[in-house]
Rosetta silent file (secondary structure, phi, psi, omega in degrees, C-alpha in Angstrom):
SEQUENCE: MITIQQICLEWLKEKEGTVKTITYEKYEKAINKYIIPFFKSHPIEQLTEKQISQYLYDQYNDLSYSTVKFIRITLLSVYDYAVEHYDYRILHTNKITFDAVDEKKPIDTISEEEEALLYQYCMSHMNALSVAILLSLYAGLRCSEICSLTIKDIHLDEGYIDVNKKSQRNTNYINNDSKTLFHTIELSWPEKRQVVLLPFLVDYLSRYINDEPEDYYLLSKSLKLSENRLYQGKLKKLGQEFGFDVNFSVLRNTCKNNCLNNNVNIKYLLNMLGMSKIEITIDDSFHEGMDYQRDQMNKIQPDL
SCORE:     score description
SCORE:     0.000 S_00000001
   1 L     0.000  139.888 -177.623  -11.882  -35.768    0.469 S_00000001
   2 L   -68.171  142.746  176.933  -11.334  -32.206   -0.655 S_00000001
   3 L   -93.018  161.279 -177.612   -9.246  -30.017    1.670 S_00000001
   4 H   -66.838  -28.511  175.844  -10.192  -26.578    2.896 S_00000001
   5 H   -65.621  -37.928  173.560   -7.144  -25.196    1.044 S_00000001
   6 H   -64.900  -40.539  178.029   -8.563  -26.610   -2.205 S_00000001
   7 H   -60.545  -44.954  179.562  -11.948  -25.078   -1.461 S_00000001
   8 H   -60.436  -42.074 -177.839  -10.250  -21.662   -0.908 S_00000001
   9 H   -72.300  -31.413  174.493   -8.373  -21.915   -4.195 S_00000001
  10 H   -64.472  -43.840 -178.101  -11.547  -22.959   -6.019 S_00000001
  11 H   -62.963  -45.063  179.608  -13.340  -19.969   -4.601 S_00000001
  12 H   -65.917  -35.579  176.395  -10.447  -17.720   -5.597 S_00000001
  13 H   -63.613  -34.274  177.090  -10.387  -19.158   -9.131 S_00000001
  14 H   -66.993  -33.418 -178.027  -14.063  -18.217   -9.498 S_00000001
  15 H   -74.326  -25.087 -176.426  -13.248  -14.605   -8.631 S_00000001
  16 L   -64.616  130.997 -179.453  -10.458  -14.393  -11.280 S_00000001
  17 L    85.318  -12.762  179.664  -11.616  -12.409  -14.256 S_00000001
  18 L  -100.692  -16.588 -178.027  -14.795  -11.305  -12.528 S_00000001
  19 L  -127.228  165.195  177.966  -13.332   -8.574  -10.309 S_00000001
  20 L   -62.269  154.981  178.899  -10.773   -5.825  -10.845 S_00000001
  21 H   -53.777  -44.053 -177.036   -7.110   -6.838  -10.508 S_00000001
  22 H   -69.442  -30.805  174.634   -6.583   -4.881   -7.354 S_00000001
  23 H   -67.993  -44.002  177.915   -9.678   -6.545   -5.756 S_00000001
  24 H   -56.879  -44.027 -178.251   -8.438   -9.974   -6.848 S_00000001
  25 H   -63.976  -37.668  176.682   -5.031   -9.247   -5.241 S_00000001
  26 H   -65.536  -42.316  173.430   -6.810   -8.320   -1.931 S_00000001
  27 H   -58.537  -44.672 -177.096   -8.747  -11.550   -2.050 S_00000001
  28 H   -62.990  -43.337  178.913   -5.585  -13.534   -2.722 S_00000001
  29 H   -63.551  -44.424  178.923   -3.740  -11.859    0.184 S_00000001
  30 H   -59.488  -42.768 -179.791   -6.673  -12.434    2.484 S_00000001
  31 H   -60.802  -53.505 -173.505   -6.903  -16.095    1.481 S_00000001
  32 H   -72.263  -36.470 -172.622   -3.254  -16.866    1.901 S_00000001
  33 H   -91.601  -26.803 -174.294   -2.432  -14.722    4.973 S_00000001
  34 H  -126.224  -45.263 -172.234   -5.667  -15.087    7.037 S_00000001
  35 H   -73.193  -47.603  177.330   -8.284  -17.452    5.763 S_00000001
  36 H   -66.197  -44.217  174.149   -6.339  -20.618    5.069 S_00000001
  37 H   -55.974  -39.195 -179.108   -4.296  -20.289    8.399 S_00000001
  38 H   -62.618  -51.596 -178.397   -7.610  -19.816   10.236 S_00000001
  39 H   -64.351  -30.837  177.107   -9.186  -22.946    8.736 S_00000001
  40 H   -63.785  -33.300  178.015   -6.082  -24.975    9.396 S_00000001
  41 H   -96.436   -5.409  177.519   -6.392  -24.293   13.148 S_00000001
  42 L  -132.093   91.285  179.251  -10.211  -24.366   13.177 S_00000001
  43 L   -47.994  128.382 -171.547  -11.542  -27.490   11.314 S_00000001
  44 H   -64.507  -27.112  178.158  -14.389  -26.422    9.124 S_00000001
  45 H   -63.623  -26.937 -173.507  -16.537  -29.418   10.188 S_00000001
  46 H  -115.254   15.619 -173.698  -16.657  -28.147   13.778 S_00000001
  47 L   -68.785  140.591  176.648  -16.602  -24.427   13.107 S_00000001
  48 L  -122.865  160.342  178.106  -18.822  -22.095   15.158 S_00000001
  49 H   -59.563  -41.240 -177.228  -19.970  -18.520   14.905 S_00000001
  50 H   -64.412  -40.072  179.438  -18.197  -17.713   18.227 S_00000001
  51 H   -62.202  -43.569  179.845  -14.819  -19.066   16.931 S_00000001
  52 H   -65.896  -43.602 -179.754  -14.964  -16.789   13.830 S_00000001
  53 H   -56.060  -44.428 -178.318  -16.079  -13.794   15.944 S_00000001
  54 H   -65.674  -40.825  177.786  -13.190  -14.335   18.346 S_00000001
  55 H   -63.742  -42.415  178.843  -10.668  -14.622   15.492 S_00000001
  56 H   -63.274  -44.087 -178.723  -11.900  -11.366   13.852 S_00000001
  57 H   -62.509  -42.134  179.104  -11.716   -9.616   17.268 S_00000001
  58 H   -63.577  -38.026 -178.219   -8.158  -10.850   17.771 S_00000001
  59 H   -67.800  -31.604 -177.847   -7.088   -9.591   14.316 S_00000001
  60 L   -62.069  -20.186  179.509   -8.492   -6.162   15.183 S_00000001
  61 L   -69.386  -25.015 -178.528   -5.783   -5.716   17.765 S_00000001
  62 L  -113.670  -21.385 -174.767   -3.220   -5.503   14.919 S_00000001
  63 L  -114.579  166.633 -179.346   -5.219   -4.511   11.851 S_00000001
  64 L   -78.909  163.830  178.710   -7.498   -1.673   10.862 S_00000001
  65 H   -54.845  -49.872 -174.246  -11.323   -1.929   10.990 S_00000001
  66 H   -65.696  -33.122  176.763  -11.607   -1.957    7.211 S_00000001
  67 H   -68.424  -43.912  179.550   -9.051   -4.783    6.859 S_00000001
  68 H   -66.773  -37.950 -179.845  -10.809   -6.999    9.409 S_00000001
  69 H   -59.581  -42.468  177.795  -14.145   -6.186    7.785 S_00000001
  70 H   -68.325  -34.781  174.542  -12.726   -7.367    4.413 S_00000001
  71 H   -63.182  -43.461  176.766  -11.381  -10.577    6.047 S_00000001
  72 H   -55.565  -53.029 -178.481  -14.855  -11.207    7.512 S_00000001
  73 H   -57.661  -46.999 -179.834  -16.469  -10.753    4.098 S_00000001
  74 H   -62.930  -47.867 -178.452  -13.978  -13.007    2.418 S_00000001
  75 H   -59.885  -47.036 -177.321  -14.060  -15.746    5.108 S_00000001
  76 H   -66.599  -37.314  178.903  -17.894  -15.878    5.033 S_00000001
  77 H   -62.588  -43.128  177.942  -17.955  -15.929    1.255 S_00000001
  78 H   -66.926  -41.119  177.230  -15.598  -18.866    1.163 S_00000001
  79 H   -63.659  -40.331  177.056  -17.662  -20.665    3.797 S_00000001
  80 H   -62.781  -34.425  175.672  -20.871  -20.041    1.826 S_00000001
  81 H   -64.685  -43.521  177.061  -19.084  -21.556   -1.144 S_00000001
  82 H   -62.567  -39.805  176.121  -18.251  -24.625    0.912 S_00000001
  83 H   -63.389  -43.609  179.027  -21.852  -24.888    2.023 S_00000001
  84 H   -63.968  -44.990 -172.734  -23.173  -24.625   -1.534 S_00000001
  85 H   -99.275  -20.436 -175.955  -20.829  -27.022   -3.156 S_00000001
  86 H  -129.517   17.137  166.636  -19.787  -29.445   -0.396 S_00000001
  87 L    60.247   33.296  172.570  -22.878  -29.493    1.929 S_00000001
  88 L   -75.826  156.342 -174.062  -21.281  -28.012    5.019 S_00000001
  89 L   -69.214  152.723 -179.163  -23.756  -26.817    7.636 S_00000001
  90 L   -80.309  132.728  175.007  -25.113  -23.313    7.489 S_00000001
  91 L   -98.059  157.390  177.857  -23.822  -20.697   10.000 S_00000001
  92 L   -90.747   91.024 -171.782  -25.802  -17.716   11.256 S_00000001
  93 H   -60.849  -29.007 -179.837  -23.707  -14.943    9.781 S_00000001
  94 H   -66.450  -15.706  177.890  -25.601  -12.231   11.756 S_00000001
  95 H   -90.288   -1.921 -178.200  -24.063  -13.663   14.901 S_00000001
  96 L   -98.825   99.906  178.596  -20.517  -13.230   13.552 S_00000001
  97 L  -130.791  177.740  175.430  -19.227   -9.862   14.709 S_00000001
  98 L  -136.748   17.591  168.649  -16.038   -8.528   16.250 S_00000001
  99 L    49.475   41.090 -179.141  -17.502   -5.756   18.425 S_00000001
 100 L  -115.404  155.663  178.795  -15.222   -3.054   16.952 S_00000001
 101 L  -103.196  138.154 -178.096  -15.850    0.569   16.130 S_00000001
 102 L   -77.860   92.887 -178.930  -14.936    1.946   12.786 S_00000001
 103 L  -102.232  133.030  175.489  -12.396    4.470   14.036 S_00000001
 104 L   -79.173  114.237  177.464  -10.327    6.583   11.595 S_00000001
 105 L   -77.896  144.322  179.645   -6.651    6.115   12.659 S_00000001
 106 L   -63.063  143.489  177.935   -4.464    9.138   12.272 S_00000001
 107 L   -65.638  125.019 -178.758   -2.280    9.116    9.120 S_00000001
 108 L   -74.598  138.469  170.782    1.273    8.085   10.127 S_00000001
 109 L  -139.679  172.266  172.314    4.168   10.405    9.309 S_00000001
 110 L  -103.773  156.920 -178.910    7.691   10.742   10.573 S_00000001
 111 L   -78.710  168.624  179.411    8.974   13.638   12.600 S_00000001
 112 H   -60.945  -40.733  179.155   11.390   16.298   11.274 S_00000001
 113 H   -61.851  -42.976 -179.434   14.141   14.675   13.380 S_00000001
 114 H   -68.276  -41.561  179.952   13.428   11.241   11.857 S_00000001
 115 H   -61.983  -40.233  178.253   13.198   12.714    8.373 S_00000001
 116 H   -62.501  -33.878 -179.446   16.665   14.345    8.900 S_00000001
 117 H   -71.349  -41.282  178.491   18.142   11.018    9.893 S_00000001
 118 H   -67.159  -42.063 -178.003   16.814    9.313    6.711 S_00000001
 119 H   -63.064  -45.030  179.807   17.972   12.221    4.569 S_00000001
 120 H   -62.519  -39.957  175.931   21.525   12.079    6.112 S_00000001
 121 H   -56.714  -50.035 -174.597   21.601    8.346    5.511 S_00000001
 122 H   -63.964  -37.175 -175.567   20.689    8.748    1.869 S_00000001
 123 H   -73.171  -23.276  179.305   23.257   11.494    1.294 S_00000001
 124 H  -102.050   -4.875  176.624   26.018    9.255    2.707 S_00000001
 125 L  -132.155   94.697 -179.613   24.841    5.986    1.197 S_00000001
 126 L   -86.061   97.576  177.234   24.188    6.170   -2.567 S_00000001
 127 L  -146.283 -178.614 -174.388   22.356    2.862   -3.137 S_00000001
 128 H   -65.970  -38.753 -179.604   19.002    1.565   -4.354 S_00000001
 129 H   -64.540  -41.761  176.754   17.367    1.876   -0.949 S_00000001
 130 H   -59.247  -43.054  176.729   18.428    5.545   -0.690 S_00000001
 131 H   -58.263  -47.989  178.192   17.031    6.226   -4.111 S_00000001
 132 H   -59.067  -45.541 -179.024   13.712    4.598   -3.127 S_00000001
 133 H   -61.586  -48.585 -178.252   13.555    6.593    0.147 S_00000001
 134 H   -62.647  -40.100  177.841   14.236    9.917   -1.577 S_00000001
 135 H   -69.169  -28.017  174.877   11.675    9.331   -4.340 S_00000001
 136 H   -79.752  -40.969 -174.588    9.003    8.450   -1.852 S_00000001
 137 H   -79.633  -27.333 -173.199    9.839   11.246    0.623 S_00000001
 138 H  -125.425    5.179  174.159   10.511   14.029   -1.835 S_00000001
 139 H  -137.116   -6.768  174.785    8.509   13.061   -4.925 S_00000001
 140 L    74.772   21.456 -177.828    5.594   11.181   -3.366 S_00000001
 141 L   -80.786  148.806  173.947    6.009    7.933   -5.334 S_00000001
 142 L   -78.710  155.140 -179.838    4.624    4.582   -4.133 S_00000001
 143 H   -60.557  -39.616 -177.575    7.093    1.728   -3.601 S_00000001
 144 H   -70.330  -25.624  177.655    5.531   -0.334   -6.463 S_00000001
 145 H   -73.325  -41.531 -178.719    5.939    2.715   -8.756 S_00000001
 146 H   -65.992  -42.795 -175.275    9.656    3.176   -7.799 S_00000001
 147 H   -66.253  -27.399 -179.135   10.485   -0.540   -8.334 S_00000001
 148 L   -88.759   -2.979  179.236    9.044   -0.408  -11.900 S_00000001
 149 L   -71.435  138.656  174.417   10.934    2.711  -12.993 S_00000001
 150 E  -105.119  162.537 -178.624   13.452    2.288  -15.780 S_00000001
 151 H   -57.263  -37.362 -178.020   16.373    4.574  -16.558 S_00000001
 152 H   -67.764  -18.868  175.869   14.465    5.917  -19.614 S_00000001
 153 H   -75.886  -13.691 -176.718   11.668    7.066  -17.332 S_00000001
 154 E   -98.474  108.786 -179.158   14.019    9.520  -15.654 S_00000001
 155 E   -98.365   85.997 -175.168   14.342   12.742  -17.636 S_00000001
 156 L   -69.252  -33.926 -178.255   17.234   14.465  -15.957 S_00000001
 157 L   -66.072  -36.705  178.403   17.691   17.280  -18.485 S_00000001
 158 L   -93.499   -9.847  178.995   14.090   18.364  -17.987 S_00000001
 159 L    68.234   51.053  178.561   14.005   17.364  -14.341 S_00000001
 160 E  -154.992  164.862 -178.631   11.038   15.085  -14.149 S_00000001
 161 E  -120.804  142.737  168.104   10.038   11.423  -13.959 S_00000001
 162 E   -89.008  113.588  176.791    7.408    9.513  -16.072 S_00000001
 163 E  -103.096  100.189 -175.910    5.332    7.417  -13.682 S_00000001
 164 L  -128.639    2.025  178.738    3.478    5.028  -16.032 S_00000001
 165 E  -151.385  172.692  175.425    3.601    1.592  -14.502 S_00000001
 166 E  -149.280  154.438 -179.538    3.825   -0.250  -11.200 S_00000001
 167 E   -83.743  154.350 -176.319    5.145   -3.637  -10.173 S_00000001
 168 E  -142.734  140.521  178.692    2.687   -6.408   -9.285 S_00000001
 169 E  -108.737  125.568  174.889    2.958   -9.731   -7.577 S_00000001
 170 E  -125.014  146.058  175.017    0.778  -12.637   -8.723 S_00000001
 171 E  -116.231  116.992  178.920    0.617  -16.177   -7.438 S_00000001
 172 E   -98.506  136.666 -177.799   -0.401  -18.963   -9.806 S_00000001
 173 E  -110.632  121.389  178.218   -1.633  -22.244   -8.413 S_00000001
 174 E  -132.300  117.564  179.108   -1.064  -25.489  -10.323 S_00000001
 175 L    51.265   47.218  176.675   -1.841  -28.903   -8.677 S_00000001
 176 L    70.128    1.692  177.720   -1.603  -27.302   -5.233 S_00000001
 177 E  -103.466  139.962 -179.665    1.793  -25.893   -5.995 S_00000001
 178 E  -111.019  150.223  177.789    2.209  -22.110   -6.101 S_00000001
 179 E  -138.085  120.663 -178.973    4.559  -19.972   -8.161 S_00000001
 180 E   -90.167  126.917  176.916    4.954  -16.262   -7.520 S_00000001
 181 E  -115.114  143.262 -179.255    5.490  -14.013  -10.512 S_00000001
 182 E  -120.174  131.677  178.953    6.536  -10.347  -10.496 S_00000001
 183 E  -155.225  178.021 -179.211    5.763   -8.149  -13.472 S_00000001
 184 E  -108.221  151.787  171.917    4.683   -4.539  -14.314 S_00000001
 185 E  -126.278  147.549  177.981    1.236   -3.219  -15.278 S_00000001
 186 E   -73.564  142.458  179.349    0.461   -0.012  -17.108 S_00000001
 187 L   -95.535  157.068  172.638   -1.117    2.825  -15.081 S_00000001
 188 L  -125.986  171.473 -177.386   -3.978    5.021  -16.110 S_00000001
 189 L   -58.861  139.831    7.267   -5.185    8.396  -14.837 S_00000001
 190 L   -91.881   -4.734 -174.911   -4.835    9.594  -12.138 S_00000001
 191 L   -69.838  -33.749 -179.895   -1.839    7.286  -11.224 S_00000001
 192 L   -76.532  119.434 -172.075   -0.208    7.843  -14.620 S_00000001
 193 E  -159.722  177.400  172.766    1.580   11.183  -14.342 S_00000001
 194 E  -117.903  131.053 -177.608    4.769   13.210  -14.657 S_00000001
 195 E  -120.993  126.746  178.874    6.446   14.230  -11.352 S_00000001
 196 E   -74.934  137.717  179.508    8.929   17.104  -11.160 S_00000001
 197 L   -96.879  140.448  171.068   12.205   16.377   -9.289 S_00000001
 198 L   -66.918  151.123 -176.052   13.762   18.743   -6.819 S_00000001
 199 H   -51.927  -42.120 -176.824   17.211   20.008   -8.030 S_00000001
 200 H   -65.904  -34.120  175.646   19.086   17.990   -5.399 S_00000001
 201 H   -66.788  -36.845  175.577   17.290   14.807   -6.612 S_00000001
 202 H   -61.705  -47.065  179.908   18.265   15.501  -10.214 S_00000001
 203 H   -65.155  -42.133 -177.905   21.973   15.710   -9.197 S_00000001
 204 H   -63.480  -47.342 -178.275   21.643   12.628   -6.970 S_00000001
 205 H   -67.912  -34.626  175.712   19.993   10.474   -9.617 S_00000001
 206 H   -60.412  -39.055  179.770   22.505   11.663  -12.249 S_00000001
 207 H   -77.007  -32.818 -179.979   25.346   10.401  -10.145 S_00000001
 208 H   -68.171  -45.929 -174.291   23.485    7.170   -9.260 S_00000001
 209 H   -74.944  -36.822 -178.153   22.486    6.290  -12.817 S_00000001
 210 L    49.646 -117.985 -173.800   25.819    7.300  -14.411 S_00000001
 211 L  -116.235   32.798  179.775   25.967    5.565  -17.797 S_00000001
 212 L   -65.115  141.728  174.559   23.506    2.660  -17.153 S_00000001
 213 L   -52.885  144.669 -174.383   21.495    1.417  -20.238 S_00000001
 214 L   -68.591  -22.989  178.957   18.126    3.133  -20.532 S_00000001
 215 L   -83.416   -4.966  178.518   16.246   -0.164  -20.516 S_00000001
 216 L   -73.495  147.911  169.980   17.585   -1.156  -17.103 S_00000001
 217 E   -72.622  143.409 -176.763   15.390   -0.821  -14.049 S_00000001
 218 L   -55.923  -52.216 -175.028   16.404    2.038  -11.821 S_00000001
 219 L   -68.190  -48.178 -172.694   16.756    0.205   -8.520 S_00000001
 220 L   -83.516  -17.258 -176.091   18.322   -2.990   -9.679 S_00000001
 221 L    53.807   39.701  176.449   20.421   -1.408  -12.417 S_00000001
 222 L  -157.360 -172.834 -179.320   19.665   -4.487  -14.535 S_00000001
 223 L   -87.215    2.566 -179.818   16.785   -6.039  -16.548 S_00000001
 224 L   -91.510  130.443 -179.013   15.518   -7.671  -13.410 S_00000001
 225 L   -73.696  129.305  179.586   12.443   -6.187  -11.773 S_00000001
 226 L   -78.635  149.128 -178.814   12.832   -5.416   -8.099 S_00000001
 227 L   -88.611  133.007  175.882   10.398   -6.807   -5.501 S_00000001
 228 H   -53.952  -43.516 -172.227    8.451   -4.348   -3.380 S_00000001
 229 H   -63.942  -30.075 -179.014    8.809   -6.499   -0.308 S_00000001
 230 H   -60.568  -50.649 -175.617   12.620   -6.473   -0.579 S_00000001
 231 H   -77.131  -31.601  169.242   12.741   -2.685   -0.126 S_00000001
 232 H   -58.725  -42.864  178.915    9.953   -2.591    2.407 S_00000001
 233 H   -63.550  -44.384 -178.221   11.970   -5.007    4.482 S_00000001
 234 H   -66.632  -38.386  179.605   15.152   -2.998    4.034 S_00000001
 235 H   -71.080  -40.072  173.772   13.468    0.286    5.022 S_00000001
 236 H   -54.776  -46.459  178.737   11.850   -1.346    8.081 S_00000001
 237 H   -61.754  -45.390  178.590   15.264   -2.599    9.196 S_00000001
 238 H   -61.760  -45.455  178.093   16.838    0.813    8.685 S_00000001
 239 H   -56.884  -42.374  177.949   14.070    2.451   10.710 S_00000001
 240 H   -63.139  -38.060  179.239   14.677    0.019   13.561 S_00000001
 241 H   -62.192  -35.329  179.564   18.375    0.855   13.549 S_00000001
 242 H   -84.886  -11.175  178.873   17.368    4.549   14.002 S_00000001
 243 L    93.488   23.326  176.710   14.760    3.668   16.606 S_00000001
 244 L  -150.003  160.909  178.854   11.433    4.333   14.830 S_00000001
 245 L   -88.771  136.280 -179.738    8.895    2.594   12.683 S_00000001
 246 L  -157.258  146.036  169.404    8.692    3.530    9.020 S_00000001
 247 L  -142.598 -178.368 -174.958    7.494    2.211    5.651 S_00000001
 248 H   -72.504  -24.855  172.888    6.967    3.675    2.214 S_00000001
 249 H   -61.093  -42.899  179.592    3.374    4.614    3.025 S_00000001
 250 H   -68.117  -39.060  177.904    4.587    6.709    5.969 S_00000001
 251 H   -60.354  -46.495  179.260    7.194    8.348    3.711 S_00000001
 252 H   -62.714  -40.802  177.314    4.573    9.229    1.151 S_00000001
 253 H   -67.471  -35.282  174.158    2.221   10.627    3.848 S_00000001
 254 H   -62.724  -44.973  177.173    5.142   12.708    5.142 S_00000001
 255 H   -57.467  -44.548  179.048    5.720   14.056    1.672 S_00000001
 256 H   -61.851  -46.334  179.657    2.010   14.976    1.452 S_00000001
 257 H   -65.124  -38.513  177.733    2.025   16.654    4.838 S_00000001
 258 H   -59.452  -44.553 -179.706    5.216   18.584    4.043 S_00000001
 259 H   -62.993  -50.354  179.570    3.506   19.890    0.904 S_00000001
 260 H   -61.125  -38.549 -179.854    0.351   20.950    2.731 S_00000001
 261 H   -67.646  -20.535 -176.508    2.316   22.600    5.542 S_00000001
 262 L  -110.179   20.091  171.378    4.201   24.651    2.874 S_00000001
 263 L    61.637   29.640  173.529    1.030   25.717    0.952 S_00000001
 264 L   -63.843  136.741  175.766    1.648   23.654   -2.193 S_00000001
 265 L   -48.654  128.634 -173.639   -1.335   24.013   -4.504 S_00000001
 266 H   -62.719  -36.996 -178.882   -3.804   21.254   -3.717 S_00000001
 267 H   -71.762  -39.203  174.140   -4.535   20.336   -7.334 S_00000001
 268 H   -61.737  -42.961  178.507   -0.826   20.055   -8.120 S_00000001
 269 H   -57.922  -42.978  176.358   -0.406   17.904   -5.031 S_00000001
 270 H   -61.055  -43.157  176.482   -3.088   15.530   -6.177 S_00000001
 271 H   -60.563  -41.852 -178.756   -1.441   15.296   -9.557 S_00000001
 272 H   -63.918  -43.621 -177.624    1.994   14.645   -7.986 S_00000001
 273 H   -83.016   -5.828  179.828    0.633   11.890   -5.810 S_00000001
 274 L    72.249   40.545 -179.265   -1.494   10.298   -8.598 S_00000001
 275 L  -125.722  158.418  176.920   -4.779   10.829   -6.736 S_00000001
 276 L  -106.657  -10.564  176.310   -8.126   12.322   -7.588 S_00000001
 277 L  -154.513  160.542 -175.288   -9.009   13.161   -3.970 S_00000001
 278 L  -140.055  144.238  175.684   -7.203   13.600   -0.709 S_00000001
 279 L  -101.053  131.143 -177.537   -7.987   13.195    3.035 S_00000001
 280 L  -123.865  128.605  177.521   -6.774   15.940    5.280 S_00000001
 281 L  -124.866  151.802  177.252   -6.867   15.677    9.109 S_00000001
 282 L  -130.021  161.705  176.575   -5.928   18.073   11.833 S_00000001
 283 L  -121.176 -178.630 -172.399   -5.486   17.546   15.629 S_00000001
 284 L   -73.384    0.671  172.899   -6.169   19.739   18.619 S_00000001
 285 L   -82.725   -4.761 -179.505   -2.724   21.326   18.315 S_00000001
 286 L   -86.670  100.626 -179.423   -3.914   23.308   15.388 S_00000001
 287 L  -136.749  120.807  176.038   -4.744   26.850   16.700 S_00000001
 288 L  -119.183  149.035  178.026   -4.227   29.994   14.683 S_00000001
 289 L   -66.589  162.671 -177.357   -4.800   33.499   15.756 S_00000001
 290 H   -60.054  -36.967  176.241   -7.809   35.632   14.653 S_00000001
 291 H   -60.087  -48.277  177.809   -5.565   37.781   12.334 S_00000001
 292 H   -61.824  -42.118  177.998   -4.429   34.726   10.500 S_00000001
 293 H   -61.629  -40.586  175.217   -7.953   33.328   10.237 S_00000001
 294 H   -63.649  -39.738  178.568   -9.181   36.686    8.830 S_00000001
 295 H   -62.352  -39.115  178.532   -6.396   36.709    6.261 S_00000001
 296 H   -66.903  -43.018 -178.310   -7.447   33.189    5.101 S_00000001
 297 H   -70.650  -25.197 -178.223  -11.112   34.098    4.879 S_00000001
 298 H   -71.426  -15.686  179.209  -10.364   37.336    2.993 S_00000001
 299 L   -68.177  -19.032 -179.925   -9.022   35.131    0.194 S_00000001
 300 L  -113.912   19.954  176.704  -12.653   34.240   -0.655 S_00000001
 301 L   -64.058  126.600 -179.105  -14.091   37.774   -0.170 S_00000001
 302 L   -72.005  143.068 -176.685  -16.503   38.403   -3.059 S_00000001
 303 L   -93.157   88.599 -177.569  -15.577   41.265   -5.367 S_00000001
 304 L  -101.832    0.000    0.000  -18.941   43.163   -5.364 S_00000001
């Protein structure tokens, strides 16, 4: 008899080549991290709408609304596949909810004090993690982009970086055995870009790179591609040692906020971050005097 894991992998195989790579990766992550573990603890033959709803609600305690919504869509699509191909009973999907409200969570950043701690660490520890932290915090690069940088992408004389690829993790399934592969994929606009380096970063990278061959990857200083998860884990551990939570998304958001707070041109900021649009939020601590507000509005005074 076919197992639920085999059904999940069959469903995933159908999606391969029919959706964008980034969507396929989201499906793959949802299948391996949430769907298969759920079915292992909830036999599909006895599954009820209430069990699925409770599972989704439990996930919402730790995950965002959009993530849980994606898990729901994926789980129900896999179950529909099982119904169609293996005659499992039909569930009433309209009864499967998780009673959550789509709330926009504030974008996480680190404080000035926490940023100072990370900066001081990087200045006193010249290693791959420090390089990754500085490129995320002061150049706005994603972890996957940093991992795929080679020495030849760093133009120290001109003071900029070519961001033209990112690392990607794929899992291939053969006879129920999985093999994880890491490789790079080429970027396109708006992610493909050139990012200017601050002078202190040019000096830092010059000392870090030294005389390494130009084909070597920046972080590993070898021909081996670094794994995103390795540096995410190292950064998380470092943050815990300092007493706060941090990841590369938080560092990138902090870079964005620092730019906005210092009136960096918004179009340049979009180009630097490799984005075509940006979300800006404020809280109730944002209060400016009337003179300041008038100065801002005078910038769009029509010349009549």
